CSV table of C-alpha atoms in Angstrom, one decimal:
chain,number,residue,atom,x,y,z
A,1,MET,CA,0.0,0.0,0.0
A,2,THR,CA,1.4,3.4,-1.0
A,3,ALA,CA,1.9,6.2,1.5
A,4,ALA,CA,-0.7,8.3,-0.2
A,5,ARG,CA,-3.2,5.4,0.1
A,6,LEU,CA,-2.4,4.9,3.7
A,7,VAL,CA,-3.0,8.6,4.4
A,8,ARG,CA,-6.4,8.4,2.6
A,9,THR,CA,-7.4,5.3,4.5
A,10,ALA,CA,-6.4,6.8,7.8
A,11,SER,CA,-8.2,10.0,7.0
A,12,ALA,CA,-11.4,8.1,6.0
A,13,ALA,CA,-11.2,6.1,9.2
A,14,ALA,CA,-10.8,9.2,11.3
A,15,LEU,CA,-13.7,10.9,9.6
A,16,ALA,CA,-15.9,7.9,10.2
A,17,ALA,CA,-14.9,7.9,13.8
A,18,LEU,CA,-15.8,11.6,14.2
A,19,VAL,CA,-19.2,11.1,12.5
A,20,THR,CA,-19.9,8.1,14.7
A,21,ALA,CA,-19.0,10.0,17.8
A,22,HIS,CA,-21.2,13.0,16.7
A,23,ALA,CA,-24.2,10.8,16.1
A,24,ALA,CA,-23.8,8.4,19.0
A,25,PRO,CA,-26.4,10.1,21.2
A,26,VAL,CA,-29.1,9.5,18.5
A,27,VAL,CA,-29.7,6.2,20.3
A,28,SER,CA,-31.7,8.2,22.9
A,29,THR,CA,-34.3,8.9,20.2
A,30,PHE,CA,-35.6,5.3,20.5
A,31,GLY,CA,-38.3,5.9,23.2
A,32,PRO,CA,-38.6,2.4,24.8
A,33,LEU,CA,-34.8,2.2,25.2
A,34,ARG,CA,-34.5,5.7,26.5
A,35,ASN,CA,-37.4,5.3,29.0
A,36,ARG,CA,-35.7,2.2,30.5
A,37,ALA,CA,-32.0,3.1,30.4
A,38,MET,CA,-32.1,7.0,30.5
A,39,PRO,CA,-34.9,8.0,32.9
A,40,ARG,CA,-33.4,11.4,33.6
A,41,LEU,CA,-33.2,12.3,29.9
A,42,SER,CA,-36.7,11.0,29.5
A,43,GLY,CA,-38.0,13.4,32.2
A,44,ARG,CA,-38.9,10.6,34.6
A,45,GLY,CA,-40.1,12.1,37.9
A,46,ARG,CA,-41.9,11.1,41.1
A,47,PRO,CA,-44.6,8.4,40.6
A,48,GLY,CA,-47.6,10.5,41.5
A,49,HIS,CA,-46.9,13.3,39.1
A,50,ILE,CA,-47.0,13.9,35.3
A,51,ALA,CA,-45.0,16.7,33.7
A,52,LEU,CA,-46.9,18.4,30.9
A,53,THR,CA,-44.8,20.0,28.2
A,54,PHE,CA,-45.4,21.8,25.0
A,55,ASP,CA,-43.0,22.4,22.0
A,56,ASP,CA,-42.7,24.8,19.1
A,57,GLY,CA,-44.3,27.9,20.5
A,58,PRO,CA,-45.0,30.6,21.1
A,59,ASP,CA,-47.7,31.2,18.5
A,60,ARG,CA,-50.0,34.2,18.7
A,61,MET,CA,-52.8,32.2,17.0
A,62,SER,CA,-52.7,29.1,19.1
A,63,THR,CA,-50.7,29.4,22.4
A,64,PRO,CA,-53.3,31.7,24.1
A,65,HIS,CA,-55.9,29.0,23.8
A,66,PHE,CA,-53.6,26.6,25.7
A,67,LEU,CA,-52.9,29.3,28.3
A,68,ASP,CA,-56.6,29.9,28.8
A,69,LEU,CA,-57.4,26.2,29.2
A,70,LEU,CA,-54.5,25.7,31.7
A,71,ALA,CA,-55.7,28.7,33.6
A,72,GLU,CA,-59.2,27.3,33.9
A,73,ARG,CA,-57.7,24.1,35.2
A,74,GLN,CA,-55.4,26.0,37.5
A,75,LEU,CA,-52.4,24.1,36.1
A,76,CYS,CA,-48.9,25.1,35.0
A,77,ALA,CA,-46.8,23.4,32.4
A,78,THR,CA,-43.4,23.6,30.8
A,79,PHE,CA,-43.1,25.3,27.4
A,80,PHE,CA,-40.1,24.7,25.2
A,81,LEU,CA,-39.9,27.7,23.0
A,82,LEU,CA,-38.2,28.3,19.6
A,83,GLY,CA,-36.0,31.3,19.9
A,84,ARG,CA,-37.1,32.8,16.6
A,85,GLU,CA,-40.8,32.6,17.6
A,86,ALA,CA,-40.0,34.0,21.0
A,87,HIS,CA,-38.3,37.0,19.3
A,88,ARG,CA,-41.4,37.5,17.2
A,89,SER,CA,-43.8,37.4,20.1
A,90,PRO,CA,-42.1,38.7,23.2
A,91,GLY,CA,-45.3,39.8,24.8
A,92,LEU,CA,-46.7,36.3,24.6
A,93,VAL,CA,-43.5,34.9,26.1
A,94,ARG,CA,-43.9,37.3,29.1
A,95,GLU,CA,-47.5,36.2,29.4
A,96,ILE,CA,-46.4,32.5,29.6
A,97,ALA,CA,-43.9,33.3,32.3
A,98,ALA,CA,-46.4,35.6,34.2
A,99,ALA,CA,-48.9,32.7,34.4
A,100,GLY,CA,-46.4,30.6,36.3
A,101,HIS,CA,-45.4,28.3,33.5
A,102,GLU,CA,-41.8,27.1,33.1
A,103,ILE,CA,-39.9,28.1,30.0
A,104,GLY,CA,-37.2,26.0,28.3
A,105,ILE,CA,-35.7,26.4,24.9
A,106,HIS,CA,-36.2,24.3,21.7
A,107,GLY,CA,-33.3,25.9,19.8
A,108,TRP,CA,-33.5,29.0,17.7
A,109,LEU,CA,-34.6,27.2,14.6
A,110,HIS,CA,-36.3,23.8,14.3
A,111,ARG,CA,-33.5,22.1,12.4
A,112,PRO,CA,-31.9,18.6,12.9
A,113,LEU,CA,-28.9,18.9,15.2
A,114,LEU,CA,-27.1,16.0,13.4
A,115,LEU,CA,-26.6,18.3,10.4
A,116,ARG,CA,-24.9,21.0,12.5
A,117,GLY,CA,-21.3,21.2,13.7
A,118,PRO,CA,-20.2,22.3,17.2
A,119,ARG,CA,-20.0,26.0,16.5
A,120,ALA,CA,-23.4,26.2,14.8
A,121,THR,CA,-25.0,24.2,17.5
A,122,TYR,CA,-23.6,26.4,20.3
A,123,ASP,CA,-24.6,29.6,18.5
A,124,ASP,CA,-28.2,28.3,18.0
A,125,PHE,CA,-28.6,27.4,21.6
A,126,ALA,CA,-27.0,30.5,22.9
A,127,ARG,CA,-29.2,32.8,20.7
A,128,ALA,CA,-32.4,31.1,21.9
A,129,ARG,CA,-31.3,31.1,25.5
A,130,ASP,CA,-30.3,34.7,25.5
A,131,THR,CA,-33.5,35.8,23.7
A,132,VAL,CA,-35.7,34.1,26.3
A,133,ALA,CA,-33.6,35.5,29.1
A,134,GLU,CA,-33.8,39.0,27.8
A,135,VAL,CA,-37.6,38.8,27.4
A,136,THR,CA,-38.4,37.2,30.7
A,137,GLY,CA,-35.5,38.4,32.9
A,138,GLN,CA,-34.7,34.8,33.8
A,139,GLN,CA,-32.3,32.5,32.1
A,140,PRO,CA,-33.8,29.2,31.0
A,141,ALA,CA,-32.2,26.0,32.3
A,142,LEU,CA,-34.0,23.4,30.2
A,143,PHE,CA,-33.5,22.4,26.6
A,144,ARG,CA,-35.3,20.0,24.3
A,145,PRO,CA,-33.7,19.2,20.9
A,146,PRO,CA,-35.7,19.5,17.7
A,147,TYR,CA,-37.2,16.1,16.7
A,148,GLY,CA,-35.8,14.8,20.0
A,149,VAL,CA,-32.5,14.0,18.4
A,150,MET,CA,-29.3,14.8,20.3
A,151,SER,CA,-25.8,14.9,19.1
A,152,THR,CA,-22.4,15.0,20.9
A,153,ALA,CA,-22.1,18.7,19.9
A,154,ALA,CA,-25.5,19.3,21.4
A,155,HIS,CA,-24.6,17.7,24.7
A,156,LEU,CA,-21.4,19.8,24.9
A,157,ALA,CA,-23.1,23.0,23.9
A,158,ALA,CA,-25.9,22.5,26.4
A,159,HIS,CA,-23.3,21.8,29.2
A,160,ARG,CA,-21.4,25.0,28.4
A,161,LEU,CA,-24.6,27.1,28.4
A,162,GLY,CA,-26.0,25.6,31.6
A,163,LEU,CA,-28.8,23.8,29.8
A,164,THR,CA,-30.1,20.4,30.8
A,165,PRO,CA,-31.6,18.3,27.9
A,166,VAL,CA,-34.9,16.6,28.6
A,167,LEU,CA,-37.1,14.6,26.3
A,168,TRP,CA,-40.3,12.7,27.1
A,169,THR,CA,-41.9,9.4,28.0
A,170,CYS,CA,-45.1,9.7,25.9
A,171,TRP,CA,-46.4,11.9,23.1
A,172,GLY,CA,-49.5,12.5,21.2
A,173,GLU,CA,-48.3,12.3,17.6
A,174,ASP,CA,-50.2,15.5,17.3
A,175,TRP,CA,-48.2,17.1,14.5
A,176,THR,CA,-49.7,15.2,11.6
A,177,ALA,CA,-52.6,16.1,9.3
A,178,ARG,CA,-54.4,12.9,10.3
A,179,ALA,CA,-54.3,13.7,14.1
A,180,THR,CA,-57.7,14.1,15.8
A,181,PRO,CA,-58.5,14.9,19.5
A,182,GLU,CA,-59.4,11.2,19.9
A,183,SER,CA,-56.1,10.0,18.4
A,184,VAL,CA,-54.0,12.4,20.4
A,185,HIS,CA,-55.7,11.4,23.7
A,186,ARG,CA,-55.4,7.7,22.8
A,187,THR,CA,-51.7,7.9,21.9
A,188,VAL,CA,-50.7,9.8,25.0
A,189,THR,CA,-52.6,7.7,27.4
A,190,ALA,CA,-51.4,4.4,25.9
A,191,ASP,CA,-48.0,5.1,27.3
A,192,LEU,CA,-49.0,7.3,30.3
A,193,ASP,CA,-47.7,6.2,33.7
A,194,GLY,CA,-46.8,7.9,36.9
A,195,GLY,CA,-43.6,9.9,36.7
A,196,GLY,CA,-43.9,10.4,33.0
A,197,THR,CA,-43.5,13.5,30.8
A,198,ILE,CA,-46.0,14.3,28.1
A,199,LEU,CA,-44.9,15.9,24.8
A,200,LEU,CA,-47.6,18.0,23.0
A,201,HIS,CA,-47.4,21.0,20.6
A,202,ASP,CA,-49.0,24.4,21.2
A,203,SER,CA,-48.1,25.6,17.7
A,204,ASP,CA,-48.2,24.2,14.1
A,205,CYS,CA,-45.2,26.1,12.9
A,206,THR,CA,-43.4,22.8,12.2
A,207,SER,CA,-46.6,20.6,12.0
A,208,ALA,CA,-49.5,20.2,9.7
A,209,PRO,CA,-51.5,23.4,9.4
A,210,GLY,CA,-54.1,23.5,12.1
A,211,ALA,CA,-52.7,20.5,13.9
A,212,TRP,CA,-52.7,22.4,17.2
A,213,ARG,CA,-56.5,22.3,17.2
A,214,SER,CA,-56.4,18.5,17.7
A,215,THR,CA,-54.0,18.9,20.6
A,216,LEU,CA,-56.2,21.5,22.2
A,217,GLY,CA,-59.3,19.3,21.7
A,218,ALA,CA,-57.5,16.4,23.3
A,219,LEU,CA,-56.0,18.3,26.3
A,220,PRO,CA,-59.1,18.3,28.6
A,221,ARG,CA,-59.5,14.5,28.1
A,222,ILE,CA,-55.8,13.9,28.8
A,223,LEU,CA,-56.0,16.0,32.0
A,224,ASP,CA,-59.2,14.1,33.0
A,225,THR,CA,-57.5,10.8,32.5
A,226,CYS,CA,-54.5,11.9,34.6
A,227,ALA,CA,-56.9,12.9,37.4
A,228,GLN,CA,-58.8,9.6,37.1
A,229,ARG,CA,-55.5,7.7,37.5
A,230,GLY,CA,-54.6,9.8,40.5
A,231,TYR,CA,-51.8,11.8,39.0
A,232,GLU,CA,-51.0,15.4,39.6
A,233,VAL,CA,-50.1,17.4,36.6
A,234,GLY,CA,-47.6,20.2,36.4
A,235,ARG,CA,-44.2,21.6,35.4
A,236,LEU,CA,-40.9,19.7,35.1
A,237,SER,CA,-39.7,21.7,38.1
A,238,ASP,CA,-42.6,20.3,40.1
A,239,HIS,CA,-41.8,16.8,39.0
A,240,GLY,CA,-39.2,15.6,41.4
A,241,TRP,CA,-36.9,15.7,38.4
A,242,SER,CA,-33.6,17.4,39.2
A,243,HIS,CA,-31.1,19.1,36.9
A,244,PRO,CA,-27.8,20.7,37.7
A,245,ALA,CA,-28.0,24.2,39.3
Protein backbone atom coordinates (compact mmCIF):
# COMPACT_ATOMS: atom_id res chain seq x y z
CA MET A 1 0.00 0.00 0.00
CA THR A 2 1.42 3.38 -0.97
CA ALA A 3 1.94 6.17 1.54
CA ALA A 4 -0.74 8.26 -0.18
CA ARG A 5 -3.24 5.42 0.10
CA LEU A 6 -2.36 4.90 3.75
CA VAL A 7 -3.03 8.57 4.42
CA ARG A 8 -6.37 8.43 2.60
CA THR A 9 -7.39 5.29 4.47
CA ALA A 10 -6.41 6.78 7.82
CA SER A 11 -8.24 10.02 7.02
CA ALA A 12 -11.40 8.14 6.04
CA ALA A 13 -11.24 6.10 9.24
CA ALA A 14 -10.76 9.23 11.33
CA LEU A 15 -13.69 10.94 9.61
CA ALA A 16 -15.90 7.89 10.16
CA ALA A 17 -14.95 7.87 13.84
CA LEU A 18 -15.82 11.56 14.17
CA VAL A 19 -19.19 11.08 12.46
CA THR A 20 -19.95 8.10 14.69
CA ALA A 21 -19.04 10.04 17.82
CA HIS A 22 -21.16 13.02 16.72
CA ALA A 23 -24.20 10.83 16.05
CA ALA A 24 -23.83 8.39 18.96
CA PRO A 25 -26.43 10.14 21.20
CA VAL A 26 -29.09 9.50 18.52
CA VAL A 27 -29.72 6.18 20.29
CA SER A 28 -31.67 8.20 22.87
CA THR A 29 -34.29 8.90 20.18
CA PHE A 30 -35.59 5.33 20.54
CA GLY A 31 -38.27 5.88 23.17
CA PRO A 32 -38.56 2.41 24.76
CA LEU A 33 -34.78 2.17 25.23
CA ARG A 34 -34.53 5.74 26.50
CA ASN A 35 -37.37 5.30 28.97
CA ARG A 36 -35.71 2.20 30.46
CA ALA A 37 -32.05 3.13 30.35
CA MET A 38 -32.11 6.95 30.49
CA PRO A 39 -34.86 7.95 32.92
CA ARG A 40 -33.38 11.39 33.61
CA LEU A 41 -33.15 12.29 29.92
CA SER A 42 -36.71 11.01 29.50
CA GLY A 43 -37.97 13.36 32.21
CA ARG A 44 -38.90 10.60 34.61
CA GLY A 45 -40.11 12.09 37.91
CA ARG A 46 -41.95 11.12 41.06
CA PRO A 47 -44.57 8.37 40.60
CA GLY A 48 -47.61 10.45 41.49
CA HIS A 49 -46.86 13.29 39.08
CA ILE A 50 -47.03 13.93 35.33
CA ALA A 51 -44.99 16.68 33.69
CA LEU A 52 -46.94 18.40 30.93
CA THR A 53 -44.75 19.95 28.23
CA PHE A 54 -45.36 21.81 24.97
CA ASP A 55 -43.00 22.40 22.03
CA ASP A 56 -42.66 24.81 19.08
CA GLY A 57 -44.31 27.94 20.48
CA PRO A 58 -45.04 30.64 21.11
CA ASP A 59 -47.67 31.22 18.46
CA ARG A 60 -50.04 34.18 18.72
CA MET A 61 -52.82 32.21 17.03
CA SER A 62 -52.70 29.05 19.12
CA THR A 63 -50.72 29.42 22.35
CA PRO A 64 -53.25 31.74 24.07
CA HIS A 65 -55.90 29.01 23.80
CA PHE A 66 -53.65 26.62 25.71
CA LEU A 67 -52.89 29.26 28.32
CA ASP A 68 -56.60 29.88 28.81
CA LEU A 69 -57.36 26.18 29.22
CA LEU A 70 -54.53 25.68 31.69
CA ALA A 71 -55.66 28.74 33.65
CA GLU A 72 -59.18 27.34 33.86
CA ARG A 73 -57.74 24.11 35.24
CA GLN A 74 -55.37 26.01 37.55
CA LEU A 75 -52.42 24.09 36.14
CA CYS A 76 -48.94 25.06 35.01
CA ALA A 77 -46.81 23.38 32.36
CA THR A 78 -43.37 23.62 30.77
CA PHE A 79 -43.10 25.33 27.38
CA PHE A 80 -40.06 24.68 25.19
CA LEU A 81 -39.90 27.75 22.97
CA LEU A 82 -38.23 28.27 19.63
CA GLY A 83 -35.99 31.30 19.87
CA ARG A 84 -37.14 32.80 16.61
CA GLU A 85 -40.79 32.58 17.62
CA ALA A 86 -40.02 34.03 21.05
CA HIS A 87 -38.29 36.95 19.33
CA ARG A 88 -41.40 37.51 17.18
CA SER A 89 -43.82 37.40 20.13
CA PRO A 90 -42.06 38.73 23.25
CA GLY A 91 -45.33 39.83 24.84
CA LEU A 92 -46.67 36.29 24.61
CA VAL A 93 -43.47 34.92 26.14
CA ARG A 94 -43.93 37.28 29.08
CA GLU A 95 -47.55 36.16 29.37
CA ILE A 96 -46.45 32.53 29.57
CA ALA A 97 -43.94 33.34 32.29
CA ALA A 98 -46.35 35.58 34.22
CA ALA A 99 -48.88 32.75 34.37
CA GLY A 100 -46.36 30.64 36.27
CA HIS A 101 -45.38 28.32 33.46
CA GLU A 102 -41.82 27.10 33.13
CA ILE A 103 -39.89 28.06 29.98
CA GLY A 104 -37.19 26.01 28.31
CA ILE A 105 -35.70 26.39 24.86
CA HIS A 106 -36.18 24.29 21.73
CA GLY A 107 -33.32 25.93 19.84
CA TRP A 108 -33.46 29.02 17.67
CA LEU A 109 -34.64 27.16 14.57
CA HIS A 110 -36.31 23.76 14.35
CA ARG A 111 -33.52 22.07 12.41
CA PRO A 112 -31.90 18.63 12.94
CA LEU A 113 -28.85 18.86 15.18
CA LEU A 114 -27.10 15.99 13.40
CA LEU A 115 -26.61 18.31 10.42
CA ARG A 116 -24.86 20.96 12.52
CA GLY A 117 -21.31 21.24 13.71
CA PRO A 118 -20.22 22.27 17.21
CA ARG A 119 -20.04 26.02 16.53
CA ALA A 120 -23.40 26.24 14.76
CA THR A 121 -25.01 24.17 17.51
CA TYR A 122 -23.61 26.37 20.27
CA ASP A 123 -24.62 29.58 18.50
CA ASP A 124 -28.18 28.31 17.96
CA PHE A 125 -28.64 27.35 21.60
CA ALA A 126 -27.03 30.54 22.91
CA ARG A 127 -29.17 32.76 20.72
CA ALA A 128 -32.37 31.07 21.89
CA ARG A 129 -31.30 31.10 25.54
CA ASP A 130 -30.29 34.74 25.48
CA THR A 131 -33.49 35.81 23.71
CA VAL A 132 -35.71 34.14 26.32
CA ALA A 133 -33.56 35.52 29.14
CA GLU A 134 -33.79 39.05 27.76
CA VAL A 135 -37.57 38.85 27.40
CA THR A 136 -38.37 37.21 30.74
CA GLY A 137 -35.50 38.40 32.90
CA GLN A 138 -34.75 34.79 33.81
CA GLN A 139 -32.26 32.52 32.11
CA PRO A 140 -33.81 29.20 31.01
CA ALA A 141 -32.23 26.02 32.35
CA LEU A 142 -33.96 23.37 30.20
CA PHE A 143 -33.46 22.37 26.59
CA ARG A 144 -35.29 20.01 24.26
CA PRO A 145 -33.72 19.21 20.88
CA PRO A 146 -35.75 19.48 17.67
CA TYR A 147 -37.18 16.07 16.74
CA GLY A 148 -35.85 14.76 20.05
CA VAL A 149 -32.51 13.97 18.41
CA MET A 150 -29.35 14.79 20.31
CA SER A 151 -25.75 14.89 19.10
CA THR A 152 -22.44 15.00 20.91
CA ALA A 153 -22.08 18.65 19.89
CA ALA A 154 -25.53 19.34 21.39
CA HIS A 155 -24.59 17.74 24.71
CA LEU A 156 -21.38 19.76 24.87
CA ALA A 157 -23.08 23.03 23.92
CA ALA A 158 -25.88 22.48 26.44
CA HIS A 159 -23.34 21.82 29.18
CA ARG A 160 -21.39 24.99 28.37
CA LEU A 161 -24.57 27.05 28.41
CA GLY A 162 -25.97 25.60 31.63
CA LEU A 163 -28.84 23.84 29.84
CA THR A 164 -30.14 20.40 30.78
CA PRO A 165 -31.62 18.28 27.95
CA VAL A 166 -34.94 16.60 28.65
CA LEU A 167 -37.11 14.58 26.28
CA TRP A 168 -40.34 12.72 27.14
CA THR A 169 -41.91 9.37 27.98
CA CYS A 170 -45.08 9.73 25.91
CA TRP A 171 -46.38 11.91 23.12
CA GLY A 172 -49.54 12.53 21.16
CA GLU A 173 -48.28 12.32 17.56
CA ASP A 174 -50.22 15.55 17.29
CA TRP A 175 -48.18 17.13 14.49
CA THR A 176 -49.71 15.15 11.61
CA ALA A 177 -52.59 16.09 9.34
CA ARG A 178 -54.42 12.91 10.34
CA ALA A 179 -54.31 13.69 14.08
CA THR A 180 -57.66 14.12 15.84
CA PRO A 181 -58.49 14.91 19.47
CA GLU A 182 -59.37 11.24 19.89
CA SER A 183 -56.11 9.96 18.38
CA VAL A 184 -53.99 12.38 20.41
CA HIS A 185 -55.69 11.36 23.66
CA ARG A 186 -55.42 7.65 22.79
CA THR A 187 -51.73 7.88 21.86
CA VAL A 188 -50.74 9.84 24.96
CA THR A 189 -52.64 7.68 27.43
CA ALA A 190 -51.45 4.41 25.90
CA ASP A 191 -47.97 5.07 27.34
CA LEU A 192 -48.95 7.27 30.27
CA ASP A 193 -47.71 6.20 33.68
CA GLY A 194 -46.77 7.86 36.94
CA GLY A 195 -43.63 9.94 36.75
CA GLY A 196 -43.94 10.37 33.00
CA THR A 197 -43.47 13.45 30.83
CA ILE A 198 -46.00 14.25 28.09
CA LEU A 199 -44.93 15.93 24.85
CA LEU A 200 -47.56 18.00 23.01
CA HIS A 201 -47.38 20.97 20.63
CA ASP A 202 -49.02 24.36 21.16
CA SER A 203 -48.08 25.55 17.65
CA ASP A 204 -48.19 24.17 14.13
CA CYS A 205 -45.16 26.11 12.87
CA THR A 206 -43.41 22.79 12.20
CA SER A 207 -46.56 20.63 12.04
CA ALA A 208 -49.48 20.16 9.67
CA PRO A 209 -51.54 23.37 9.37
CA GLY A 210 -54.12 23.52 12.14
CA ALA A 211 -52.73 20.46 13.93
CA TRP A 212 -52.73 22.37 17.22
CA ARG A 213 -56.54 22.26 17.23
CA SER A 214 -56.44 18.48 17.68
CA THR A 215 -54.04 18.92 20.59
CA LEU A 216 -56.23 21.55 22.20
CA GLY A 217 -59.28 19.32 21.75
CA ALA A 218 -57.48 16.38 23.35
CA LEU A 219 -56.01 18.25 26.30
CA PRO A 220 -59.09 18.29 28.58
CA ARG A 221 -59.50 14.53 28.15
CA ILE A 222 -55.79 13.95 28.81
CA LEU A 223 -56.01 15.98 32.00
CA ASP A 224 -59.18 14.15 33.03
CA THR A 225 -57.46 10.79 32.47
CA CYS A 226 -54.52 11.91 34.61
CA ALA A 227 -56.91 12.89 37.40
CA GLN A 228 -58.80 9.60 37.12
CA ARG A 229 -55.53 7.71 37.50
CA GLY A 230 -54.61 9.78 40.54
CA TYR A 231 -51.79 11.78 38.96
CA GLU A 232 -51.00 15.41 39.64
CA VAL A 233 -50.06 17.42 36.56
CA GLY A 234 -47.55 20.24 36.44
CA ARG A 235 -44.18 21.57 35.35
CA LEU A 236 -40.92 19.67 35.15
CA SER A 237 -39.75 21.75 38.10
CA ASP A 238 -42.63 20.27 40.14
CA HIS A 239 -41.84 16.75 38.96
CA GLY A 240 -39.21 15.61 41.43
CA TRP A 241 -36.92 15.70 38.43
CA SER A 242 -33.61 17.39 39.18
CA HIS A 243 -31.15 19.11 36.91
CA PRO A 244 -27.83 20.73 37.69
CA ALA A 245 -28.04 24.18 39.30
